[in-house]
mmCIF file with all atom_site columns, C-alpha atoms and ligand atoms in Angstrom:
data_model
loop_
_atom_site.group_PDB
_atom_site.id
_atom_site.type_symbol
_atom_site.label_atom_id
_atom_site.label_alt_id
_atom_site.label_comp_id
_atom_site.label_asym_id
_atom_site.label_entity_id
_atom_site.label_seq_id
_atom_site.pdbx_PDB_ins_code
_atom_site.Cartn_x
_atom_site.Cartn_y
_atom_site.Cartn_z
_atom_site.occupancy
_atom_site.B_iso_or_equiv
_atom_site.pdbx_formal_charge
_atom_site.auth_seq_id
_atom_site.auth_comp_id
_atom_site.auth_asym_id
_atom_site.auth_atom_id
_atom_site.pdbx_PDB_model_num
ATOM   1   C CA  . UNK A 1 1   ? 63.550 -101.957 30.324 1.00 92.00 ? 1   UNK A CA  1
ATOM   2   C CA  . UNK A 1 2   ? 67.337 -102.024 30.144 1.00 95.00 ? 2   UNK A CA  1
ATOM   3   C CA  . UNK A 1 3   ? 69.139 -101.436 26.879 1.00 98.00 ? 3   UNK A CA  1
ATOM   4   C CA  . UNK A 1 4   ? 72.667 -102.790 26.857 1.00 98.00 ? 4   UNK A CA  1
ATOM   5   C CA  . UNK A 1 5   ? 74.695 -100.575 24.530 1.00 98.00 ? 5   UNK A CA  1
ATOM   6   C CA  . UNK A 1 6   ? 77.927 -102.199 23.381 1.00 98.00 ? 6   UNK A CA  1
ATOM   7   C CA  . UNK A 1 7   ? 80.102 -99.428  22.030 1.00 98.00 ? 7   UNK A CA  1
ATOM   8   C CA  . UNK A 1 8   ? 82.845 -100.805 19.776 1.00 98.00 ? 8   UNK A CA  1
ATOM   9   C CA  . UNK A 1 9   ? 83.598 -97.458  18.121 1.00 98.00 ? 9   UNK A CA  1
ATOM   10  C CA  . UNK A 1 10  ? 87.314 -96.775  18.150 1.00 98.00 ? 10  UNK A CA  1
ATOM   11  C CA  . UNK A 1 11  ? 87.890 -93.319  16.662 1.00 97.00 ? 11  UNK A CA  1
ATOM   12  C CA  . UNK A 1 12  ? 87.371 -90.233  18.805 1.00 95.00 ? 12  UNK A CA  1
ATOM   13  C CA  . UNK A 1 13  ? 85.084 -88.567  16.261 1.00 96.00 ? 13  UNK A CA  1
ATOM   14  C CA  . UNK A 1 14  ? 83.164 -91.710  15.412 1.00 98.00 ? 14  UNK A CA  1
ATOM   15  C CA  . UNK A 1 15  ? 80.354 -91.331  12.901 1.00 98.00 ? 15  UNK A CA  1
ATOM   16  C CA  . UNK A 1 16  ? 79.044 -94.763  13.872 1.00 98.00 ? 16  UNK A CA  1
ATOM   17  C CA  . UNK A 1 17  ? 78.696 -93.557  17.460 1.00 98.00 ? 17  UNK A CA  1
ATOM   18  C CA  . UNK A 1 18  ? 76.737 -90.469  16.363 1.00 98.00 ? 18  UNK A CA  1
ATOM   19  C CA  . UNK A 1 19  ? 74.342 -92.682  14.413 1.00 98.00 ? 19  UNK A CA  1
ATOM   20  C CA  . UNK A 1 20  ? 74.007 -95.158  17.300 1.00 98.00 ? 20  UNK A CA  1
ATOM   21  C CA  . UNK A 1 21  ? 73.301 -92.413  19.842 1.00 98.00 ? 21  UNK A CA  1
ATOM   22  C CA  . UNK A 1 22  ? 70.583 -91.034  17.585 1.00 97.00 ? 22  UNK A CA  1
ATOM   23  C CA  . UNK A 1 23  ? 68.976 -94.483  17.341 1.00 97.00 ? 23  UNK A CA  1
ATOM   24  C CA  . UNK A 1 24  ? 69.259 -94.937  21.131 1.00 98.00 ? 24  UNK A CA  1
ATOM   25  C CA  . UNK A 1 25  ? 67.600 -91.558  21.716 1.00 97.00 ? 25  UNK A CA  1
ATOM   26  C CA  . UNK A 1 26  ? 64.521 -92.886  19.920 1.00 96.00 ? 26  UNK A CA  1
ATOM   27  C CA  . UNK A 1 27  ? 64.323 -96.028  22.066 1.00 96.00 ? 27  UNK A CA  1
ATOM   28  C CA  . UNK A 1 28  ? 62.746 -96.189  25.496 1.00 95.00 ? 28  UNK A CA  1
ATOM   29  C CA  . UNK A 1 29  ? 64.581 -97.704  28.437 1.00 95.00 ? 29  UNK A CA  1
ATOM   30  C CA  . UNK A 1 30  ? 67.616 -97.193  30.628 1.00 97.00 ? 30  UNK A CA  1
ATOM   31  C CA  . UNK A 1 31  ? 70.786 -97.320  28.531 1.00 98.00 ? 31  UNK A CA  1
ATOM   32  C CA  . UNK A 1 32  ? 73.710 -99.175  30.109 1.00 98.00 ? 32  UNK A CA  1
ATOM   33  C CA  . UNK A 1 33  ? 76.853 -98.600  28.059 1.00 98.00 ? 33  UNK A CA  1
ATOM   34  C CA  . UNK A 1 34  ? 79.832 -100.914 27.798 1.00 98.00 ? 34  UNK A CA  1
ATOM   35  C CA  . UNK A 1 35  ? 82.536 -98.903  26.050 1.00 98.00 ? 35  UNK A CA  1
ATOM   36  C CA  . UNK A 1 36  ? 84.922 -101.557 24.790 1.00 98.00 ? 36  UNK A CA  1
ATOM   37  C CA  . UNK A 1 37  ? 87.769 -99.042  24.445 1.00 97.00 ? 37  UNK A CA  1
ATOM   38  C CA  . UNK A 1 38  ? 87.648 -98.539  28.198 1.00 97.00 ? 38  UNK A CA  1
ATOM   39  C CA  . UNK A 1 39  ? 87.299 -102.174 29.210 1.00 97.00 ? 39  UNK A CA  1
ATOM   40  C CA  . UNK A 1 40  ? 90.270 -104.402 29.883 1.00 92.00 ? 40  UNK A CA  1
ATOM   41  C CA  . UNK A 1 41  ? 89.163 -107.396 27.848 1.00 96.00 ? 41  UNK A CA  1
ATOM   42  C CA  . UNK A 1 42  ? 91.823 -109.783 26.606 1.00 95.00 ? 42  UNK A CA  1
ATOM   43  C CA  . UNK A 1 43  ? 91.417 -112.422 23.900 1.00 97.00 ? 43  UNK A CA  1
ATOM   44  C CA  . UNK A 1 44  ? 90.937 -115.903 25.346 1.00 97.00 ? 44  UNK A CA  1
ATOM   45  C CA  . UNK A 1 45  ? 94.502 -117.223 25.554 1.00 97.00 ? 45  UNK A CA  1
ATOM   46  C CA  . UNK A 1 46  ? 95.387 -120.679 26.912 1.00 98.00 ? 46  UNK A CA  1
ATOM   47  C CA  . UNK A 1 47  ? 95.517 -119.553 30.543 1.00 97.00 ? 47  UNK A CA  1
ATOM   48  C CA  . UNK A 1 48  ? 92.193 -117.733 30.387 1.00 97.00 ? 48  UNK A CA  1
ATOM   49  C CA  . UNK A 1 49  ? 90.518 -120.546 28.479 1.00 97.00 ? 49  UNK A CA  1
ATOM   50  C CA  . UNK A 1 50  ? 91.660 -123.127 31.048 1.00 98.00 ? 50  UNK A CA  1
ATOM   51  C CA  . UNK A 1 51  ? 90.398 -120.904 33.867 1.00 97.00 ? 51  UNK A CA  1
ATOM   52  C CA  . UNK A 1 52  ? 87.069 -120.497 32.115 1.00 97.00 ? 52  UNK A CA  1
ATOM   53  C CA  . UNK A 1 53  ? 86.665 -124.221 31.437 1.00 96.00 ? 53  UNK A CA  1
ATOM   54  C CA  . UNK A 1 54  ? 87.349 -125.014 35.084 1.00 97.00 ? 54  UNK A CA  1
ATOM   55  C CA  . UNK A 1 55  ? 84.743 -122.467 36.226 1.00 97.00 ? 55  UNK A CA  1
ATOM   56  C CA  . UNK A 1 56  ? 82.183 -123.904 33.791 1.00 95.00 ? 56  UNK A CA  1
ATOM   57  C CA  . UNK A 1 57  ? 82.832 -127.499 34.909 1.00 94.00 ? 57  UNK A CA  1
ATOM   58  C CA  . UNK A 1 58  ? 82.483 -126.354 38.562 1.00 95.00 ? 58  UNK A CA  1
ATOM   59  C CA  . UNK A 1 59  ? 79.275 -124.500 37.557 1.00 93.00 ? 59  UNK A CA  1
ATOM   60  C CA  . UNK A 1 60  ? 80.757 -121.365 39.113 1.00 96.00 ? 60  UNK A CA  1
ATOM   61  C CA  . UNK A 1 61  ? 78.924 -118.957 36.802 1.00 96.00 ? 61  UNK A CA  1
ATOM   62  C CA  . UNK A 1 62  ? 79.037 -115.928 39.097 1.00 95.00 ? 62  UNK A CA  1
ATOM   63  C CA  . UNK A 1 63  ? 82.818 -115.513 38.874 1.00 97.00 ? 63  UNK A CA  1
ATOM   64  C CA  . UNK A 1 64  ? 83.904 -112.013 37.739 1.00 96.00 ? 64  UNK A CA  1
ATOM   65  C CA  . UNK A 1 65  ? 85.204 -113.639 34.567 1.00 97.00 ? 65  UNK A CA  1
ATOM   66  C CA  . UNK A 1 66  ? 81.577 -113.988 33.523 1.00 98.00 ? 66  UNK A CA  1
ATOM   67  C CA  . UNK A 1 67  ? 80.439 -110.437 34.346 1.00 98.00 ? 67  UNK A CA  1
ATOM   68  C CA  . UNK A 1 68  ? 79.951 -109.473 30.670 1.00 98.00 ? 68  UNK A CA  1
ATOM   69  C CA  . UNK A 1 69  ? 78.145 -112.724 29.845 1.00 98.00 ? 69  UNK A CA  1
ATOM   70  C CA  . UNK A 1 70  ? 75.760 -112.361 32.799 1.00 98.00 ? 70  UNK A CA  1
ATOM   71  C CA  . UNK A 1 71  ? 75.096 -108.712 31.940 1.00 98.00 ? 71  UNK A CA  1
ATOM   72  C CA  . UNK A 1 72  ? 74.403 -109.604 28.297 1.00 98.00 ? 72  UNK A CA  1
ATOM   73  C CA  . UNK A 1 73  ? 72.102 -112.494 29.237 1.00 98.00 ? 73  UNK A CA  1
ATOM   74  C CA  . UNK A 1 74  ? 70.005 -110.289 31.532 1.00 98.00 ? 74  UNK A CA  1
ATOM   75  C CA  . UNK A 1 75  ? 69.574 -107.242 29.259 1.00 98.00 ? 75  UNK A CA  1
ATOM   76  C CA  . UNK A 1 76  ? 66.110 -106.549 27.878 1.00 98.00 ? 76  UNK A CA  1
ATOM   77  C CA  . UNK A 1 77  ? 67.456 -105.211 24.601 1.00 98.00 ? 77  UNK A CA  1
ATOM   78  C CA  . UNK A 1 78  ? 70.839 -105.063 22.905 1.00 98.00 ? 78  UNK A CA  1
ATOM   79  C CA  . UNK A 1 79  ? 72.368 -102.347 20.715 1.00 98.00 ? 79  UNK A CA  1
ATOM   80  C CA  . UNK A 1 80  ? 75.830 -102.794 19.190 1.00 98.00 ? 80  UNK A CA  1
ATOM   81  C CA  . UNK A 1 81  ? 77.713 -99.993  17.433 1.00 98.00 ? 81  UNK A CA  1
ATOM   82  C CA  . UNK A 1 82  ? 80.792 -100.924 15.416 1.00 98.00 ? 82  UNK A CA  1
ATOM   83  C CA  . UNK A 1 83  ? 82.473 -99.319  12.405 1.00 98.00 ? 83  UNK A CA  1
ATOM   84  C CA  . UNK A 1 84  ? 82.890 -101.473 9.299  1.00 98.00 ? 84  UNK A CA  1
ATOM   85  C CA  . UNK A 1 85  ? 86.495 -102.623 9.386  1.00 98.00 ? 85  UNK A CA  1
ATOM   86  C CA  . UNK A 1 86  ? 88.036 -105.118 6.982  1.00 97.00 ? 86  UNK A CA  1
ATOM   87  C CA  . UNK A 1 87  ? 84.610 -106.377 5.897  1.00 97.00 ? 87  UNK A CA  1
ATOM   88  C CA  . UNK A 1 88  ? 83.474 -106.896 9.491  1.00 98.00 ? 88  UNK A CA  1
ATOM   89  C CA  . UNK A 1 89  ? 84.231 -105.000 12.724 1.00 98.00 ? 89  UNK A CA  1
ATOM   90  C CA  . UNK A 1 90  ? 87.120 -104.083 15.059 1.00 98.00 ? 90  UNK A CA  1
ATOM   91  C CA  . UNK A 1 91  ? 88.793 -106.942 16.939 1.00 98.00 ? 91  UNK A CA  1
ATOM   92  C CA  . UNK A 1 92  ? 87.763 -105.442 20.288 1.00 98.00 ? 92  UNK A CA  1
ATOM   93  C CA  . UNK A 1 93  ? 84.240 -106.566 19.498 1.00 98.00 ? 93  UNK A CA  1
ATOM   94  C CA  . UNK A 1 94  ? 85.434 -110.130 18.834 1.00 98.00 ? 94  UNK A CA  1
ATOM   95  C CA  . UNK A 1 95  ? 87.174 -110.218 22.218 1.00 98.00 ? 95  UNK A CA  1
ATOM   96  C CA  . UNK A 1 96  ? 83.881 -109.134 23.805 1.00 98.00 ? 96  UNK A CA  1
ATOM   97  C CA  . UNK A 1 97  ? 81.998 -111.854 21.909 1.00 98.00 ? 97  UNK A CA  1
ATOM   98  C CA  . UNK A 1 98  ? 84.435 -114.415 23.318 1.00 98.00 ? 98  UNK A CA  1
ATOM   99  C CA  . UNK A 1 99  ? 83.561 -113.146 26.798 1.00 98.00 ? 99  UNK A CA  1
ATOM   100 C CA  . UNK A 1 100 ? 79.798 -113.379 26.382 1.00 98.00 ? 100 UNK A CA  1
ATOM   101 C CA  . UNK A 1 101 ? 79.425 -116.598 24.415 1.00 98.00 ? 101 UNK A CA  1
ATOM   102 C CA  . UNK A 1 102 ? 79.498 -118.874 27.440 1.00 97.00 ? 102 UNK A CA  1
ATOM   103 C CA  . UNK A 1 103 ? 77.703 -122.198 27.667 1.00 95.00 ? 103 UNK A CA  1
ATOM   104 C CA  . UNK A 1 104 ? 75.483 -122.098 30.734 1.00 95.00 ? 104 UNK A CA  1
ATOM   105 C CA  . UNK A 1 105 ? 74.992 -118.303 30.668 1.00 97.00 ? 105 UNK A CA  1
ATOM   106 C CA  . UNK A 1 106 ? 74.028 -116.946 27.245 1.00 98.00 ? 106 UNK A CA  1
ATOM   107 C CA  . UNK A 1 107 ? 73.272 -120.342 25.698 1.00 98.00 ? 107 UNK A CA  1
ATOM   108 C CA  . UNK A 1 108 ? 73.243 -124.023 26.509 1.00 97.00 ? 108 UNK A CA  1
ATOM   109 C CA  . UNK A 1 109 ? 73.556 -127.189 24.467 1.00 96.00 ? 109 UNK A CA  1
ATOM   110 C CA  . UNK A 1 110 ? 70.473 -129.397 24.291 1.00 97.00 ? 110 UNK A CA  1
ATOM   111 C CA  . UNK A 1 111 ? 70.934 -132.629 22.322 1.00 97.00 ? 111 UNK A CA  1
ATOM   112 C CA  . UNK A 1 112 ? 74.091 -131.158 20.817 1.00 94.00 ? 112 UNK A CA  1
ATOM   113 C CA  . UNK A 1 113 ? 72.397 -128.028 19.557 1.00 96.00 ? 113 UNK A CA  1
ATOM   114 C CA  . UNK A 1 114 ? 72.833 -124.531 20.985 1.00 97.00 ? 114 UNK A CA  1
ATOM   115 C CA  . UNK A 1 115 ? 69.725 -123.039 22.634 1.00 98.00 ? 115 UNK A CA  1
ATOM   116 C CA  . UNK A 1 116 ? 69.523 -119.434 23.737 1.00 98.00 ? 116 UNK A CA  1
ATOM   117 C CA  . UNK A 1 117 ? 69.380 -118.327 27.365 1.00 98.00 ? 117 UNK A CA  1
ATOM   118 C CA  . UNK A 1 118 ? 69.278 -114.550 26.804 1.00 98.00 ? 118 UNK A CA  1
ATOM   119 C CA  . UNK A 1 119 ? 66.359 -112.449 27.953 1.00 98.00 ? 119 UNK A CA  1
ATOM   120 C CA  . UNK A 1 120 ? 66.549 -109.934 25.082 1.00 98.00 ? 120 UNK A CA  1
ATOM   121 C CA  . UNK A 1 121 ? 64.137 -110.376 22.205 1.00 96.00 ? 121 UNK A CA  1
ATOM   122 C CA  . UNK A 1 122 ? 65.836 -107.902 19.886 1.00 97.00 ? 122 UNK A CA  1
ATOM   123 C CA  . UNK A 1 123 ? 69.315 -106.836 18.873 1.00 98.00 ? 123 UNK A CA  1
ATOM   124 C CA  . UNK A 1 124 ? 70.123 -103.721 16.859 1.00 98.00 ? 124 UNK A CA  1
ATOM   125 C CA  . UNK A 1 125 ? 73.465 -103.425 15.050 1.00 98.00 ? 125 UNK A CA  1
ATOM   126 C CA  . UNK A 1 126 ? 74.746 -100.042 13.873 1.00 98.00 ? 126 UNK A CA  1
ATOM   127 C CA  . UNK A 1 127 ? 77.620 -99.569  11.458 1.00 98.00 ? 127 UNK A CA  1
ATOM   128 C CA  . UNK A 1 128 ? 79.089 -97.074  9.011  1.00 98.00 ? 128 UNK A CA  1
ATOM   129 C CA  . UNK A 1 129 ? 81.526 -97.781  6.203  1.00 98.00 ? 129 UNK A CA  1
ATOM   130 C CA  . UNK A 1 130 ? 83.966 -95.806  4.107  1.00 98.00 ? 130 UNK A CA  1
ATOM   131 C CA  . UNK A 1 131 ? 82.900 -97.422  0.836  1.00 97.00 ? 131 UNK A CA  1
ATOM   132 C CA  . UNK A 1 132 ? 80.200 -99.829  -0.293 1.00 96.00 ? 132 UNK A CA  1
ATOM   133 C CA  . UNK A 1 133 ? 79.291 -102.867 1.824  1.00 96.00 ? 133 UNK A CA  1
ATOM   134 C CA  . UNK A 1 134 ? 79.226 -105.744 -0.648 1.00 93.00 ? 134 UNK A CA  1
ATOM   135 C CA  . UNK A 1 135 ? 79.711 -108.454 1.992  1.00 94.00 ? 135 UNK A CA  1
ATOM   136 C CA  . UNK A 1 136 ? 78.692 -107.666 5.565  1.00 94.00 ? 136 UNK A CA  1
ATOM   137 C CA  . UNK A 1 137 ? 80.461 -110.302 7.598  1.00 98.00 ? 137 UNK A CA  1
ATOM   138 C CA  . UNK A 1 138 ? 80.049 -108.109 10.683 1.00 98.00 ? 138 UNK A CA  1
ATOM   139 C CA  . UNK A 1 139 ? 76.277 -107.982 10.859 1.00 98.00 ? 139 UNK A CA  1
ATOM   140 C CA  . UNK A 1 140 ? 75.756 -111.447 9.348  1.00 98.00 ? 140 UNK A CA  1
ATOM   141 C CA  . UNK A 1 141 ? 78.031 -112.935 12.019 1.00 98.00 ? 141 UNK A CA  1
ATOM   142 C CA  . UNK A 1 142 ? 76.300 -111.088 14.872 1.00 98.00 ? 142 UNK A CA  1
ATOM   143 C CA  . UNK A 1 143 ? 72.909 -112.080 13.454 1.00 98.00 ? 143 UNK A CA  1
ATOM   144 C CA  . UNK A 1 144 ? 73.903 -115.755 13.267 1.00 98.00 ? 144 UNK A CA  1
ATOM   145 C CA  . UNK A 1 145 ? 75.130 -115.688 16.873 1.00 98.00 ? 145 UNK A CA  1
ATOM   146 C CA  . UNK A 1 146 ? 71.984 -113.894 18.072 1.00 98.00 ? 146 UNK A CA  1
ATOM   147 C CA  . UNK A 1 147 ? 69.570 -116.290 16.415 1.00 98.00 ? 147 UNK A CA  1
ATOM   148 C CA  . UNK A 1 148 ? 71.482 -119.570 16.784 1.00 97.00 ? 148 UNK A CA  1
ATOM   149 C CA  . UNK A 1 149 ? 73.242 -119.150 20.120 1.00 98.00 ? 149 UNK A CA  1
ATOM   150 C CA  . UNK A 1 150 ? 71.748 -116.376 22.221 1.00 98.00 ? 150 UNK A CA  1
ATOM   151 C CA  . UNK A 1 151 ? 68.103 -116.998 21.289 1.00 98.00 ? 151 UNK A CA  1
ATOM   152 C CA  . UNK A 1 152 ? 67.520 -113.394 20.198 1.00 98.00 ? 152 UNK A CA  1
ATOM   153 C CA  . UNK A 1 153 ? 65.029 -113.768 17.397 1.00 96.00 ? 153 UNK A CA  1
ATOM   154 C CA  . UNK A 1 154 ? 64.724 -110.210 16.076 1.00 98.00 ? 154 UNK A CA  1
ATOM   155 C CA  . UNK A 1 155 ? 67.780 -108.528 14.647 1.00 98.00 ? 155 UNK A CA  1
ATOM   156 C CA  . UNK A 1 156 ? 68.235 -105.524 12.416 1.00 98.00 ? 156 UNK A CA  1
ATOM   157 C CA  . UNK A 1 157 ? 71.102 -103.383 11.215 1.00 98.00 ? 157 UNK A CA  1
ATOM   158 C CA  . UNK A 1 158 ? 71.318 -99.676  10.513 1.00 98.00 ? 158 UNK A CA  1
ATOM   159 C CA  . UNK A 1 159 ? 74.026 -99.068  7.934  1.00 97.00 ? 159 UNK A CA  1
ATOM   160 C CA  . UNK A 1 160 ? 75.391 -95.864  6.473  1.00 97.00 ? 160 UNK A CA  1
ATOM   161 C CA  . UNK A 1 161 ? 77.741 -96.577  3.579  1.00 97.00 ? 161 UNK A CA  1
ATOM   162 C CA  . UNK A 1 162 ? 80.240 -94.599  1.500  1.00 97.00 ? 162 UNK A CA  1
ATOM   163 C CA  . UNK A 1 163 ? 81.006 -92.045  4.214  1.00 98.00 ? 163 UNK A CA  1
ATOM   164 C CA  . UNK A 1 164 ? 84.650 -91.716  3.154  1.00 97.00 ? 164 UNK A CA  1
ATOM   165 C CA  . UNK A 1 165 ? 83.814 -91.758  -0.554 1.00 97.00 ? 165 UNK A CA  1
ATOM   166 C CA  . UNK A 1 166 ? 81.310 -88.949  0.012  1.00 96.00 ? 166 UNK A CA  1
ATOM   167 C CA  . UNK A 1 167 ? 83.508 -87.213  2.622  1.00 96.00 ? 167 UNK A CA  1
ATOM   168 C CA  . UNK A 1 168 ? 80.760 -87.026  5.242  1.00 96.00 ? 168 UNK A CA  1
ATOM   169 C CA  . UNK A 1 169 ? 82.068 -85.398  8.428  1.00 96.00 ? 169 UNK A CA  1
ATOM   170 C CA  . UNK A 1 170 ? 80.973 -86.447  11.910 1.00 97.00 ? 170 UNK A CA  1
ATOM   171 C CA  . UNK A 1 171 ? 78.699 -83.403  12.327 1.00 96.00 ? 171 UNK A CA  1
ATOM   172 C CA  . UNK A 1 172 ? 76.936 -84.151  9.019  1.00 96.00 ? 172 UNK A CA  1
ATOM   173 C CA  . UNK A 1 173 ? 76.217 -87.858  9.484  1.00 94.00 ? 173 UNK A CA  1
ATOM   174 C CA  . UNK A 1 174 ? 72.593 -87.480  10.522 1.00 95.00 ? 174 UNK A CA  1
ATOM   175 C CA  . UNK A 1 175 ? 71.896 -84.933  7.786  1.00 95.00 ? 175 UNK A CA  1
ATOM   176 C CA  . UNK A 1 176 ? 73.820 -86.237  4.788  1.00 94.00 ? 176 UNK A CA  1
ATOM   177 C CA  . UNK A 1 177 ? 74.351 -89.977  5.223  1.00 92.00 ? 177 UNK A CA  1
ATOM   178 C CA  . UNK A 1 178 ? 72.101 -92.409  3.410  1.00 92.00 ? 178 UNK A CA  1
ATOM   179 C CA  . UNK A 1 179 ? 70.997 -94.761  6.207  1.00 95.00 ? 179 UNK A CA  1
ATOM   180 C CA  . UNK A 1 180 ? 69.455 -98.095  5.307  1.00 95.00 ? 180 UNK A CA  1
ATOM   181 C CA  . UNK A 1 181 ? 67.930 -100.769 7.533  1.00 97.00 ? 181 UNK A CA  1
ATOM   182 C CA  . UNK A 1 182 ? 68.399 -104.478 6.872  1.00 95.00 ? 182 UNK A CA  1
ATOM   183 C CA  . UNK A 1 183 ? 67.053 -107.475 8.782  1.00 95.00 ? 183 UNK A CA  1
HETATM 184 C C1  . FMN B 2 .   ? 91.098 -100.279 10.188 1.00 57.32 ? 201 FMN B C1  1
HETATM 185 C C2  . FMN B 2 .   ? 90.028 -99.821  9.236  1.00 57.32 ? 201 FMN B C2  1
HETATM 186 C C3  . FMN B 2 .   ? 89.464 -100.728 8.347  1.00 57.32 ? 201 FMN B C3  1
HETATM 187 C C4  . FMN B 2 .   ? 88.469 -100.320 7.458  1.00 57.32 ? 201 FMN B C4  1
HETATM 188 N N1  . FMN B 2 .   ? 87.939 -101.228 6.584  1.00 57.32 ? 201 FMN B N1  1
HETATM 189 C C5  . FMN B 2 .   ? 86.969 -100.830 5.720  1.00 57.32 ? 201 FMN B C5  1
HETATM 190 C C6  . FMN B 2 .   ? 86.393 -101.743 4.793  1.00 57.32 ? 201 FMN B C6  1
HETATM 191 O O1  . FMN B 2 .   ? 86.715 -102.923 4.735  1.00 57.32 ? 201 FMN B O1  1
HETATM 192 N N2  . FMN B 2 .   ? 85.451 -101.265 3.925  1.00 57.32 ? 201 FMN B N2  1
HETATM 193 C C7  . FMN B 2 .   ? 85.010 -99.970  3.961  1.00 57.32 ? 201 FMN B C7  1
HETATM 194 O O2  . FMN B 2 .   ? 84.124 -99.615  3.183  1.00 57.32 ? 201 FMN B O2  1
HETATM 195 N N3  . FMN B 2 .   ? 85.533 -99.097  4.841  1.00 57.32 ? 201 FMN B N3  1
HETATM 196 C C8  . FMN B 2 .   ? 86.502 -99.476  5.710  1.00 57.32 ? 201 FMN B C8  1
HETATM 197 N N4  . FMN B 2 .   ? 87.038 -98.593  6.599  1.00 57.32 ? 201 FMN B N4  1
HETATM 198 C C9  . FMN B 2 .   ? 86.478 -97.228  6.665  1.00 57.32 ? 201 FMN B C9  1
HETATM 199 C C10 . FMN B 2 .   ? 85.441 -97.137  7.791  1.00 57.32 ? 201 FMN B C10 1
HETATM 200 O O3  . FMN B 2 .   ? 84.473 -98.127  7.667  1.00 57.32 ? 201 FMN B O3  1
HETATM 201 C C11 . FMN B 2 .   ? 84.720 -95.783  7.778  1.00 57.32 ? 201 FMN B C11 1
HETATM 202 O O4  . FMN B 2 .   ? 85.621 -94.715  7.835  1.00 57.32 ? 201 FMN B O4  1
HETATM 203 C C12 . FMN B 2 .   ? 83.731 -95.725  8.932  1.00 57.32 ? 201 FMN B C12 1
HETATM 204 O O5  . FMN B 2 .   ? 82.773 -94.705  8.707  1.00 57.32 ? 201 FMN B O5  1
HETATM 205 C C13 . FMN B 2 .   ? 84.451 -95.477  10.243 1.00 57.32 ? 201 FMN B C13 1
HETATM 206 O O6  . FMN B 2 .   ? 83.513 -95.315  11.261 1.00 57.32 ? 201 FMN B O6  1
HETATM 207 P P1  . FMN B 2 .   ? 83.765 -94.282  12.455 1.00 57.32 ? 201 FMN B P1  1
HETATM 208 O O7  . FMN B 2 .   ? 83.659 -92.883  11.899 1.00 57.32 ? 201 FMN B O7  1
HETATM 209 O O8  . FMN B 2 .   ? 82.695 -94.618  13.417 1.00 57.32 ? 201 FMN B O8  1
HETATM 210 O O9  . FMN B 2 .   ? 85.138 -94.562  12.989 1.00 57.32 ? 201 FMN B O9  1
HETATM 211 C C14 . FMN B 2 .   ? 88.027 -98.974  7.484  1.00 57.32 ? 201 FMN B C14 1
HETATM 212 C C15 . FMN B 2 .   ? 88.598 -98.072  8.399  1.00 57.32 ? 201 FMN B C15 1
HETATM 213 C C16 . FMN B 2 .   ? 89.578 -98.478  9.260  1.00 57.32 ? 201 FMN B C16 1
HETATM 214 C C17 . FMN B 2 .   ? 90.185 -97.470  10.232 1.00 57.32 ? 201 FMN B C17 1
#
C-alpha cells in the first residue's frame, strides 16, 4: 500500500501538519510525501498549457510534465494537508491540482463526461482554521474533484477549527483542538 501525502502546509510550525502526521501514523502503508513548498510547480501559463496540450494530443503521457499526475493516479491512498486560507486553501495546492488533473492520466472523458482513472479508493483531507468554518470551499472542491474526476469514491475531512480564536499552539494541537470528521 502506498499513501501519497500531499503536504500543502506553508508555515514552519504548522498545526495542520501536526494533525496530518498524527492521522498518517494511524494508517498502514508506505508514506510518499510531496511537500509542495519544496516543489517547483508553476501555474499553467500559456506556454505550459500549449506544451501540455501538444503532449496530450501526441499521447505522450510519460513526459516529466506529467510526473505528479502519474504519481497521483497510481497511489493506493491519498492524504492532503492544507491550512484553511481565505475560505479554501493555499494557492500552491491549486497549482498542484492543475498538474494532476490531466485527461488521459487521472481521468478521461467518456461521452462527454469525466470518468476516473485513479487507483486510490479513498482520499483524506486535513485542515485547521483560525476561526469557524462556515463555508468549506477547500474540502468541498477537493471532494467534487475526487468523486467526479478522479474516481475516488470515499472522501473524508479532519478539521480543527478556531485554533487562533482559542490560541492553540502547535505543541497543543493534538491535546486541545476539537477535531471533527466530515464526509
Ligand atoms: C493567508 C491566510 C489566510 C487565512 N484565512 C483564514 C480564513 O479564511 N478563515 C479562518 O478561519 N482562518 C484563516 N486563516 C487562519 C488559519 O486558517 C489558521 O491559523 C490555521 O490554523 C493555520 O494552519 P497552520 O498552523 O497549519 O499554518 C488564514 C491564515 C492565513 C495565513
